[in-house]
Short mmCIF file of C-alpha atoms and ligand atoms in Angstrom, two decimals:
data_model
loop_
_atom_site.label_atom_id
_atom_site.label_comp_id
_atom_site.label_asym_id
_atom_site.label_seq_id
_atom_site.Cartn_x
_atom_site.Cartn_y
_atom_site.Cartn_z
CA UNK A 244 101.46 79.12 48.11
CA UNK A 245 103.57 82.22 47.76
CA UNK A 246 107.10 81.77 48.99
CA UNK A 247 107.16 85.35 50.25
CA UNK A 248 104.62 84.32 52.87
CA UNK A 249 106.21 80.98 53.77
CA UNK A 250 107.76 81.43 57.22
CA UNK A 251 110.40 78.74 56.88
CA UNK A 252 113.73 79.74 55.41
CA UNK A 253 116.64 77.85 53.94
CA UNK A 254 120.08 77.88 55.52
CA UNK A 255 123.59 77.15 54.41
CA UNK A 256 124.61 75.08 57.41
CA UNK A 257 122.85 72.38 59.37
CA UNK A 258 123.36 72.30 63.17
CA UNK A 259 126.81 70.95 63.96
CA UNK A 260 125.47 68.14 66.15
CA UNK A 261 123.38 66.79 63.28
CA UNK A 262 125.36 64.05 61.59
CA UNK A 263 122.78 62.34 59.40
CA UNK A 264 122.54 63.45 55.82
CA UNK A 265 118.75 63.27 55.64
CA UNK A 266 118.24 65.53 58.65
CA UNK A 267 120.98 67.91 57.52
CA UNK A 268 119.29 68.37 54.15
CA UNK A 269 115.80 68.63 55.60
CA UNK A 270 116.89 71.19 58.19
CA UNK A 271 118.80 73.25 55.62
CA UNK A 272 115.82 73.23 53.28
CA UNK A 273 113.49 74.33 56.09
CA UNK A 274 111.42 71.13 56.17
CA UNK A 275 112.04 70.15 59.79
CA UNK A 276 113.30 71.60 63.04
CA UNK A 277 115.43 69.55 65.37
CA UNK A 278 114.06 69.58 68.88
CA UNK A 279 116.53 67.13 70.37
CA UNK A 280 118.33 64.03 69.15
CA UNK A 281 115.74 61.84 67.46
CA UNK A 282 112.95 64.39 67.85
CA UNK A 283 111.92 66.62 64.97
CA UNK A 284 109.16 69.13 64.40
CA UNK A 285 107.69 69.41 60.93
CA UNK A 286 107.47 72.81 59.24
CA UNK A 287 105.05 73.57 56.40
CA UNK A 288 107.07 71.95 53.59
CA UNK A 289 108.08 68.94 55.66
CA UNK A 290 104.59 68.39 56.97
CA UNK A 291 103.25 68.37 53.41
CA UNK A 292 105.69 65.60 52.48
CA UNK A 293 104.90 63.56 55.57
CA UNK A 294 101.17 63.99 54.96
CA UNK A 295 101.56 62.86 51.35
CA UNK A 296 103.33 59.71 52.51
CA UNK A 297 100.62 59.09 55.10
CA UNK A 298 97.92 59.63 52.50
CA UNK A 299 99.38 57.02 50.15
CA UNK A 300 99.54 54.55 53.03
CA UNK A 301 95.99 55.44 54.10
CA UNK A 302 94.60 54.91 50.60
CA UNK A 303 96.18 51.48 50.31
CA UNK A 304 95.03 50.43 53.78
CA UNK A 305 91.49 51.58 53.01
CA UNK A 306 91.62 49.71 49.70
CA UNK A 307 92.13 46.37 51.47
CA UNK A 308 89.33 46.92 53.97
CA UNK A 309 91.23 48.77 56.69
CA UNK A 310 89.26 50.96 59.12
CA UNK A 311 91.15 53.94 60.39
CA UNK A 312 91.14 54.59 64.14
CA UNK A 313 93.17 56.79 66.45
CA UNK A 314 94.26 55.26 69.72
CA UNK A 315 95.56 57.22 72.66
CA UNK A 316 99.28 57.71 73.01
CA UNK A 317 99.08 57.66 76.82
CA UNK A 318 98.72 54.15 78.11
CA UNK A 319 97.73 52.64 81.42
CA UNK A 320 100.19 50.51 83.32
CA UNK A 321 97.64 47.86 84.28
CA UNK A 322 96.80 47.02 80.66
CA UNK A 323 100.42 46.36 79.72
CA UNK A 324 101.04 44.36 82.86
CA UNK A 325 98.49 41.85 81.60
CA UNK A 326 100.79 40.98 78.69
CA UNK A 327 104.03 41.33 80.65
CA UNK A 328 105.18 44.24 78.57
CA UNK A 329 105.18 47.02 81.15
CA UNK A 330 108.46 46.21 82.87
CA UNK A 331 111.63 47.85 81.58
CA UNK A 332 113.29 44.45 81.55
CA UNK A 333 110.79 43.23 78.96
CA UNK A 334 110.50 46.44 76.93
CA UNK A 335 113.53 48.67 77.33
CA UNK A 336 112.42 51.70 75.32
CA UNK A 337 109.44 52.93 77.38
CA UNK A 338 108.89 56.57 78.22
CA UNK A 339 107.00 56.45 81.51
CA UNK A 340 105.74 59.05 83.88
CA UNK A 341 103.91 59.12 87.18
CA UNK A 342 100.51 60.75 87.29
CA UNK A 343 99.87 63.59 89.74
CA UNK A 344 96.74 61.77 90.81
CA UNK A 345 98.76 58.66 91.57
CA UNK A 346 99.78 55.71 89.42
CA UNK A 347 101.80 55.55 86.26
CA UNK A 348 101.23 56.01 82.57
CA UNK A 349 103.47 55.39 79.58
CA UNK A 350 103.75 56.73 76.05
CA UNK A 351 102.87 53.93 73.65
CA UNK A 352 105.84 52.41 71.82
CA UNK A 353 103.34 50.25 69.86
CA UNK A 354 99.62 49.50 70.21
CA UNK A 355 98.88 45.76 70.31
CA UNK A 356 97.54 45.93 73.86
CA UNK A 357 95.09 48.83 73.50
CA UNK A 358 93.69 47.65 70.15
CA UNK A 359 93.11 44.15 71.51
CA UNK A 360 91.42 45.56 74.64
CA UNK A 361 89.17 47.69 72.44
CA UNK A 362 88.27 44.81 70.13
CA UNK A 363 87.38 42.74 73.21
CA UNK A 364 84.54 45.16 73.84
CA UNK A 365 83.32 45.26 70.27
CA UNK A 366 83.52 41.78 68.79
CA UNK A 367 81.52 38.87 70.12
CA UNK A 368 80.54 36.68 67.20
CA UNK A 369 82.23 35.10 64.19
CA UNK A 370 80.03 37.46 62.20
CA UNK A 371 82.04 40.39 63.56
CA UNK A 372 85.24 39.08 61.98
CA UNK A 373 87.58 39.59 60.23
CA UNK A 374 88.59 43.12 61.24
CA UNK A 375 91.49 45.27 60.02
CA UNK A 376 91.76 48.38 62.19
CA UNK A 377 94.71 50.67 61.59
CA UNK A 378 96.00 54.05 62.62
CA UNK A 379 98.69 56.56 61.75
CA UNK A 380 99.79 57.68 65.16
CA UNK A 381 102.83 58.84 67.09
CA UNK A 382 104.96 56.24 68.80
CA UNK A 383 107.48 56.99 71.53
CA UNK A 384 110.60 54.92 71.97
CA UNK A 385 113.53 55.77 74.18
CA UNK A 386 116.01 54.60 71.54
CA UNK A 387 119.58 54.43 72.77
CA UNK A 388 121.06 55.64 69.52
CA UNK A 389 119.24 58.25 67.49
CA UNK A 390 121.84 59.21 64.92
CA UNK A 391 120.01 58.46 61.72
CA UNK A 392 117.93 61.61 61.57
CA UNK A 393 114.30 60.96 60.69
CA UNK A 394 115.02 57.30 60.16
CA UNK A 395 115.34 56.53 63.86
CA UNK A 396 113.35 58.89 66.00
CA UNK A 397 112.45 58.81 69.66
CA UNK A 398 109.07 60.18 68.62
CA UNK A 399 107.83 59.10 65.20
CA UNK A 400 104.71 58.24 63.29
CA UNK A 401 103.85 54.69 62.57
CA UNK A 402 101.08 53.28 60.47
CA UNK A 403 100.12 50.22 62.42
CA UNK A 404 97.43 47.84 61.26
CA UNK A 405 96.17 44.90 63.29
CA UNK A 406 94.19 42.03 61.85
CA UNK A 407 91.74 39.87 63.75
CA UNK A 408 90.80 36.63 61.97
CA UNK A 409 88.57 33.68 62.77
CA UNK A 410 91.06 31.04 61.70
CA UNK A 411 94.72 30.61 60.91
CA UNK A 412 93.80 30.26 57.24
CA UNK A 413 91.86 33.50 57.27
CA UNK A 414 94.79 35.13 59.03
CA UNK A 415 97.15 33.99 56.29
CA UNK A 416 94.87 35.42 53.61
CA UNK A 417 94.81 38.78 55.39
CA UNK A 418 98.56 38.65 55.85
CA UNK A 419 99.07 38.17 52.10
CA UNK A 420 96.64 40.97 51.36
CA UNK A 421 98.53 43.43 53.54
CA UNK A 422 101.86 42.26 52.08
CA UNK A 423 100.64 43.09 48.57
CA UNK A 424 99.37 46.49 49.71
CA UNK A 425 102.82 47.24 51.15
CA UNK A 426 104.47 46.68 47.79
CA UNK A 427 101.97 49.04 46.18
CA UNK A 428 102.81 51.66 48.81
CA UNK A 429 106.57 51.40 48.26
CA UNK A 430 106.02 51.51 44.49
CA UNK A 431 103.97 54.69 44.79
CA UNK A 432 106.56 56.33 47.03
CA UNK A 433 109.24 55.60 44.44
CA UNK A 434 111.33 52.95 46.24
CA UNK A 435 109.55 49.86 44.93
CA UNK A 436 112.42 48.80 42.68
CA UNK A 437 114.87 48.57 45.58
CA UNK A 438 112.63 47.27 48.35
CA UNK A 439 112.68 43.53 49.08
CA UNK A 440 110.61 41.16 51.14
CA UNK A 441 113.05 39.99 53.80
CA UNK A 442 112.78 37.04 56.16
CA UNK A 443 113.50 38.05 59.73
CA UNK A 444 112.99 36.64 63.19
CA UNK A 445 109.39 35.84 63.92
CA UNK A 446 108.68 35.45 67.56
CA UNK A 447 106.66 32.68 69.13
CA UNK A 448 103.88 32.19 66.65
CA UNK A 449 105.64 31.91 63.34
CA UNK A 450 109.12 31.06 62.29
CA UNK A 451 109.63 34.33 60.43
CA UNK A 452 108.39 37.83 60.33
CA UNK A 453 108.60 39.72 57.07
CA UNK A 454 110.49 42.95 56.78
CA UNK A 455 110.43 45.28 53.84
CA UNK A 456 114.03 46.30 53.39
CA UNK A 457 115.12 49.07 51.05
CA UNK A 458 118.66 48.70 49.77
CA UNK A 459 120.62 51.79 50.81
CA UNK A 460 124.19 52.44 51.93
CA UNK A 461 122.89 54.36 54.92
CA UNK A 462 120.95 51.35 56.24
CA UNK A 463 121.50 50.01 59.75
CA UNK A 464 120.60 46.45 58.71
CA UNK A 465 122.54 43.87 56.77
CA UNK A 466 120.54 41.60 54.50
CA UNK A 467 121.44 38.79 52.09
CA UNK A 468 119.67 39.39 48.85
CA UNK A 469 118.75 37.05 46.01
CA UNK A 470 118.08 39.65 43.33
CA UNK A 471 116.65 37.18 40.88
CA UNK A 472 114.09 35.79 43.30
CA UNK A 473 113.48 39.23 44.75
CA UNK A 474 113.73 38.10 48.37
CA UNK A 475 116.27 38.54 51.13
CA UNK A 476 117.23 37.18 54.53
CA UNK A 477 118.09 39.41 57.46
CA UNK A 478 121.51 38.80 58.98
CA UNK A 479 119.80 38.04 62.31
CA UNK A 480 118.39 34.76 60.93
CA UNK A 481 121.05 34.04 58.31
CA UNK A 482 121.92 30.39 58.88
CA UNK A 483 122.32 27.36 56.62
CA UNK A 484 119.12 25.90 58.03
CA UNK A 485 117.14 29.01 57.16
CA UNK A 486 118.62 29.17 53.66
CA UNK A 487 117.69 25.54 53.07
CA UNK A 488 114.20 26.19 54.39
CA UNK A 489 113.73 29.11 51.99
CA UNK A 490 115.36 27.34 49.03
CA UNK A 491 118.15 29.91 48.77
CA UNK A 492 121.75 29.24 47.79
CA UNK A 493 124.47 30.99 49.73
CA UNK A 494 126.57 31.67 46.59
CA UNK A 495 123.79 33.56 44.90
CA UNK A 496 123.24 35.96 47.77
CA UNK A 497 124.59 39.46 47.89
CA UNK A 498 125.36 41.11 51.23
CA UNK A 499 123.92 44.64 51.21
CA UNK A 500 123.01 47.39 53.66
CA UNK A 501 119.31 48.16 53.90
CA UNK A 502 116.72 50.22 55.76
CA UNK A 503 113.73 48.45 57.30
CA UNK A 504 110.75 50.48 56.09
CA UNK A 505 108.08 48.02 57.17
CA UNK A 506 107.65 44.93 59.28
CA UNK A 507 104.73 42.49 59.43
CA UNK A 508 104.17 39.82 62.07
CA UNK A 509 101.89 36.93 62.78
CA UNK A 510 100.91 37.22 66.42
CA UNK A 511 98.80 34.11 66.76
CA UNK A 512 96.65 34.38 69.88
CA UNK A 513 99.34 35.80 72.18
CA UNK A 514 97.46 39.07 72.74
CA UNK A 515 93.89 37.88 72.34
CA UNK A 516 94.48 35.19 74.99
CA UNK A 517 96.34 37.41 77.42
CA UNK A 518 93.64 40.08 77.22
CA UNK A 519 90.70 37.66 76.92
CA UNK A 520 89.46 38.94 73.60
CA UNK A 521 87.12 36.20 72.38
CA UNK A 522 84.38 35.52 69.84
CA UNK A 523 81.71 32.84 69.62
CA UNK A 524 82.25 30.74 66.53
CA UNK A 525 79.58 29.29 64.26
CA UNK A 526 79.67 25.98 66.17
CA UNK A 527 78.98 27.76 69.47
CA UNK A 528 82.47 27.49 70.94
CA UNK A 529 84.40 30.43 72.34
CA UNK A 530 87.62 31.21 70.45
CA UNK A 531 90.46 33.69 70.33
CA UNK A 532 90.95 35.68 67.13
CA UNK A 533 94.22 35.01 65.32
CA UNK A 534 96.06 38.30 65.08
CA UNK A 535 98.64 39.98 62.88
CA UNK A 536 100.35 43.33 63.12
CA UNK A 537 101.74 45.43 60.32
CA UNK A 538 103.94 48.51 60.71
CA UNK A 539 105.30 51.13 58.34
CA UNK A 540 107.27 54.22 59.35
CA UNK A 541 106.32 57.42 57.48
CA UNK A 542 109.15 59.43 59.11
CA UNK A 543 111.65 56.76 58.26
CA UNK A 544 110.38 56.71 54.67
CA UNK A 545 110.73 60.47 54.41
CA UNK A 546 114.29 60.36 55.75
CA UNK A 547 115.17 57.49 53.45
CA UNK A 548 113.79 59.21 50.35
CA UNK A 549 115.77 62.33 51.31
CA UNK A 550 118.91 60.19 51.49
CA UNK A 551 118.30 58.24 48.30
CA UNK A 552 116.99 61.03 46.13
CA UNK A 553 119.29 63.96 46.70
CA UNK A 554 122.44 65.37 45.15
CA UNK A 555 125.05 67.96 46.04
CA UNK A 556 122.51 70.73 45.42
CA UNK A 557 119.78 69.35 47.63
CA UNK A 558 116.63 67.26 47.71
CA UNK A 559 114.98 65.65 44.67
CA UNK A 560 111.45 64.59 45.63
CA UNK A 561 109.49 61.99 43.67
CA UNK A 562 106.35 63.73 42.45
CA UNK A 563 104.07 61.40 44.46
CA UNK A 564 105.24 62.85 47.79
CA UNK A 565 106.74 66.22 46.83
CA UNK A 566 105.57 69.18 48.93
CA UNK A 567 104.35 70.85 45.74
CA UNK A 568 104.13 69.60 42.16
CA UNK A 569 105.60 72.76 40.66
CA UNK A 570 108.01 75.44 41.81
CA UNK A 571 107.28 78.60 39.87
CA UNK A 572 110.18 81.02 39.99
CA UNK A 573 110.14 84.67 38.95
CA UNK A 574 113.66 85.46 37.83
CA UNK A 575 113.18 89.22 37.97
CA UNK A 576 111.17 91.78 39.87
CA UNK A 577 110.16 93.52 36.64
CA UNK A 578 106.45 94.13 36.54
CA UNK A 579 105.96 92.18 33.28
CA UNK A 580 107.68 89.13 34.75
CA UNK A 581 105.75 89.25 38.04
CA UNK A 582 102.46 89.74 36.21
CA UNK A 583 103.07 86.82 33.88
CA UNK A 584 104.16 84.65 36.79
CA UNK A 585 100.99 85.63 38.68
CA UNK A 586 98.90 84.55 35.70
CA UNK A 587 100.72 81.23 35.43
CA UNK A 588 100.30 80.78 39.21
CA UNK A 589 96.55 81.21 39.04
CA UNK A 590 96.32 79.04 35.95
CA UNK A 591 98.18 76.15 37.59
CA UNK A 592 96.02 76.44 40.70
CA UNK A 593 92.80 76.45 38.70
CA UNK A 594 93.96 73.20 37.08
CA UNK A 595 94.45 71.64 40.49
CA UNK A 596 98.25 71.66 40.25
CA UNK A 597 99.88 72.45 43.59
CA UNK A 598 102.40 75.21 43.16
CA UNK A 599 104.89 77.09 45.28
CA UNK A 600 105.59 80.47 43.70
CA UNK A 601 108.88 82.11 44.52
CA UNK A 602 107.58 85.67 44.26
CA UNK A 603 110.19 87.08 46.64
CA UNK A 604 111.52 90.45 45.63
CA UNK A 605 114.50 90.61 47.97
CA UNK A 606 116.21 87.37 46.88
CA UNK A 607 118.67 87.34 43.99
CA UNK A 608 118.22 85.05 40.99
CA UNK A 609 121.12 82.94 42.24
CA UNK A 610 119.58 82.57 45.67
CA UNK A 611 116.22 81.66 44.23
CA UNK A 612 117.65 78.95 42.00
CA UNK A 613 119.83 77.55 44.77
CA UNK A 614 116.85 77.48 47.15
CA UNK A 615 114.67 75.77 44.55
CA UNK A 616 117.31 73.09 44.03
CA UNK A 617 117.70 72.62 47.78
CA UNK A 618 113.93 72.32 48.34
CA UNK A 619 113.72 69.81 45.51
CA UNK A 620 110.25 70.26 44.02
CA UNK A 621 110.34 68.03 40.91
CA UNK A 622 109.28 70.57 38.28
CA UNK A 623 110.50 74.16 38.12
CA UNK A 624 108.96 76.77 35.86
CA UNK A 625 111.31 79.70 35.48
CA UNK A 626 109.97 82.97 34.15
CA UNK A 627 112.50 85.63 33.23
CA UNK A 628 112.72 88.67 30.96
CA UNK A 629 114.59 86.80 28.23
CA UNK A 630 112.19 83.91 27.79
CA UNK A 631 109.26 86.22 28.31
CA UNK A 632 110.31 88.30 25.31
CA UNK A 633 109.47 85.20 23.25
CA UNK A 634 106.33 84.51 25.32
CA UNK A 635 107.94 81.40 26.69
CA UNK A 636 108.90 79.98 30.07
CA UNK A 637 111.53 77.45 30.94
CA UNK A 638 110.55 74.07 32.42
CA UNK A 639 113.36 72.38 34.31
CA UNK A 640 113.10 69.00 35.96
CA UNK A 641 114.93 68.84 39.26
CA UNK A 642 116.19 65.32 38.59
CA UNK A 643 117.97 66.53 35.45
CA UNK A 644 117.46 66.39 31.71
CA UNK A 645 117.23 69.05 29.04
CA UNK A 646 115.24 72.16 29.92
CA UNK A 647 112.23 72.85 27.74
CA UNK A 648 111.21 76.30 26.48
CA UNK A 649 107.46 76.18 26.35
CA UNK A 650 105.07 78.85 25.03
CA UNK A 651 103.20 80.36 28.02
CA UNK A 652 99.86 79.19 26.63
CA UNK A 653 101.05 75.57 26.50
CA UNK A 654 102.48 75.35 30.00
CA UNK A 655 99.58 73.51 31.60
CA UNK A 656 99.62 70.44 29.33
CA UNK A 657 103.43 70.41 29.41
CA UNK A 658 103.41 70.39 33.21
CA UNK A 659 100.57 67.87 33.38
CA UNK A 660 102.66 65.50 31.26
CA UNK A 661 105.40 65.66 33.90
CA UNK A 662 103.49 65.45 37.19
P1 ATP B 984 114.02 48.67 64.06
O1 ATP B 984 114.33 47.22 63.86
O2 ATP B 984 114.49 49.54 62.96
O3 ATP B 984 114.37 49.18 65.42
P2 ATP B 984 111.44 47.75 64.77
O4 ATP B 984 111.60 46.39 64.22
O5 ATP B 984 111.51 47.97 66.22
O6 ATP B 984 112.45 48.75 64.03
P3 ATP B 984 108.61 47.89 64.39
O7 ATP B 984 108.24 47.93 65.79
O8 ATP B 984 108.36 46.66 63.60
O9 ATP B 984 110.12 48.37 64.19
O10 ATP B 984 107.98 49.16 63.70
C1 ATP B 984 107.38 49.18 62.41
C2 ATP B 984 108.01 50.23 61.53
O11 ATP B 984 108.09 51.48 62.19
C3 ATP B 984 109.44 49.93 61.15
O12 ATP B 984 109.47 49.04 60.05
C4 ATP B 984 109.95 51.30 60.79
O13 ATP B 984 109.55 51.66 59.48
C5 ATP B 984 109.23 52.20 61.76
N1 ATP B 984 110.09 52.50 62.91
C6 ATP B 984 110.44 51.71 63.94
N2 ATP B 984 111.22 52.33 64.81
C7 ATP B 984 111.37 53.60 64.33
C8 ATP B 984 112.07 54.76 64.81
N3 ATP B 984 112.74 54.73 65.94
N4 ATP B 984 112.00 55.89 64.06
C9 ATP B 984 111.31 55.91 62.91
N5 ATP B 984 110.63 54.86 62.41
C10 ATP B 984 110.66 53.72 63.12
MG1 MG B 985 112.55 45.40 62.97
#
């Protein structure tokens, strides 16, 4: 893409009412637009990042047998009344509206009810199980406090998978499978080394749920971490009894702030019973599938990465989710420079390397370099009259390190080694 045709622009100042660092950076870099507190629109660069995150999640869900679906965001009152989750006393973050034709509908804060109602119509025999439907869909939650930018939205994407198993044992196998896939996802996004399986409150059907908590100052959660064992306990269940149960010693635990990037739950038969989703087992008896649910927040991940990987000049994207692999920057409007840059641009594209080319003629060199640092594409190729005189271009990694002066003809392998 040519930057001269990109409609989004960078800005020096974020809106004054925006207090979170991730949203400030993302607004200044032109990745998102703030609609209202906790509600953001995604502009071309931001949407590319969010899509990259979603794609990693999608690939890992597909790899463990997930089947992608897309459930409606608008939900019927009667369905949620069957599980006692329509009333505002039970679920206090609903966005609800009355329908002109009469009755009420709500914007889904989660999707256990609709997926179970759908499965009820499609599974009948033990042969139909197990199933692992998932979606990447908007959720709506009327959160009281939305001060963490993309990390706590009132409208946000969630990848939610639901598993339907024949037995508790089969459920546990699926649960472990999804858990492993989650670690692969966080590894690929670049936060694997600071994300820990964390024991949290479980609900009715299991003692614990498992959170995936990423250690970060900006986190809203407090966890107690055993670095050696690689597991943590959320403050909400931090008691001597729980520590004993998990074989953890209080003295070895470190209290740290963390961001919950994912959460997985065993649901037992709470939803399948309430909504009468059954299957006939091999022995002829009618049973309820044992369910699990598994959430990850792409928006929260994007906000977190912006917080963790940024410096005083701007964003520093990991290459796996960066909006482009390479930022090509013409440092002069001289014809020879623009022509060489155009050749490099086409060459990168023909090698399948995604490139944003700053071909703008009105911006100064200083502005271009400042914008590139703010936008945070991991590899910059700078083409200017000086290096061009030696038939070279400069490769600079956004995260730092010594710049390389590479002969123009050797740029592709040099870039490929970095991305
Ligand atoms: P939290 O404890 O942070 O309020 P939750 O426990 O209600 O979140 P779940 O319902 O388990 O969250 O949602 C699954 C995942 O969706 C979370 O792990 C998180 O990554 C993401 N998520 C939840 N709420 C939000 C939100 N308001 N904005 C962005 N992402 C969210
Ligand atoms: Mg939670």
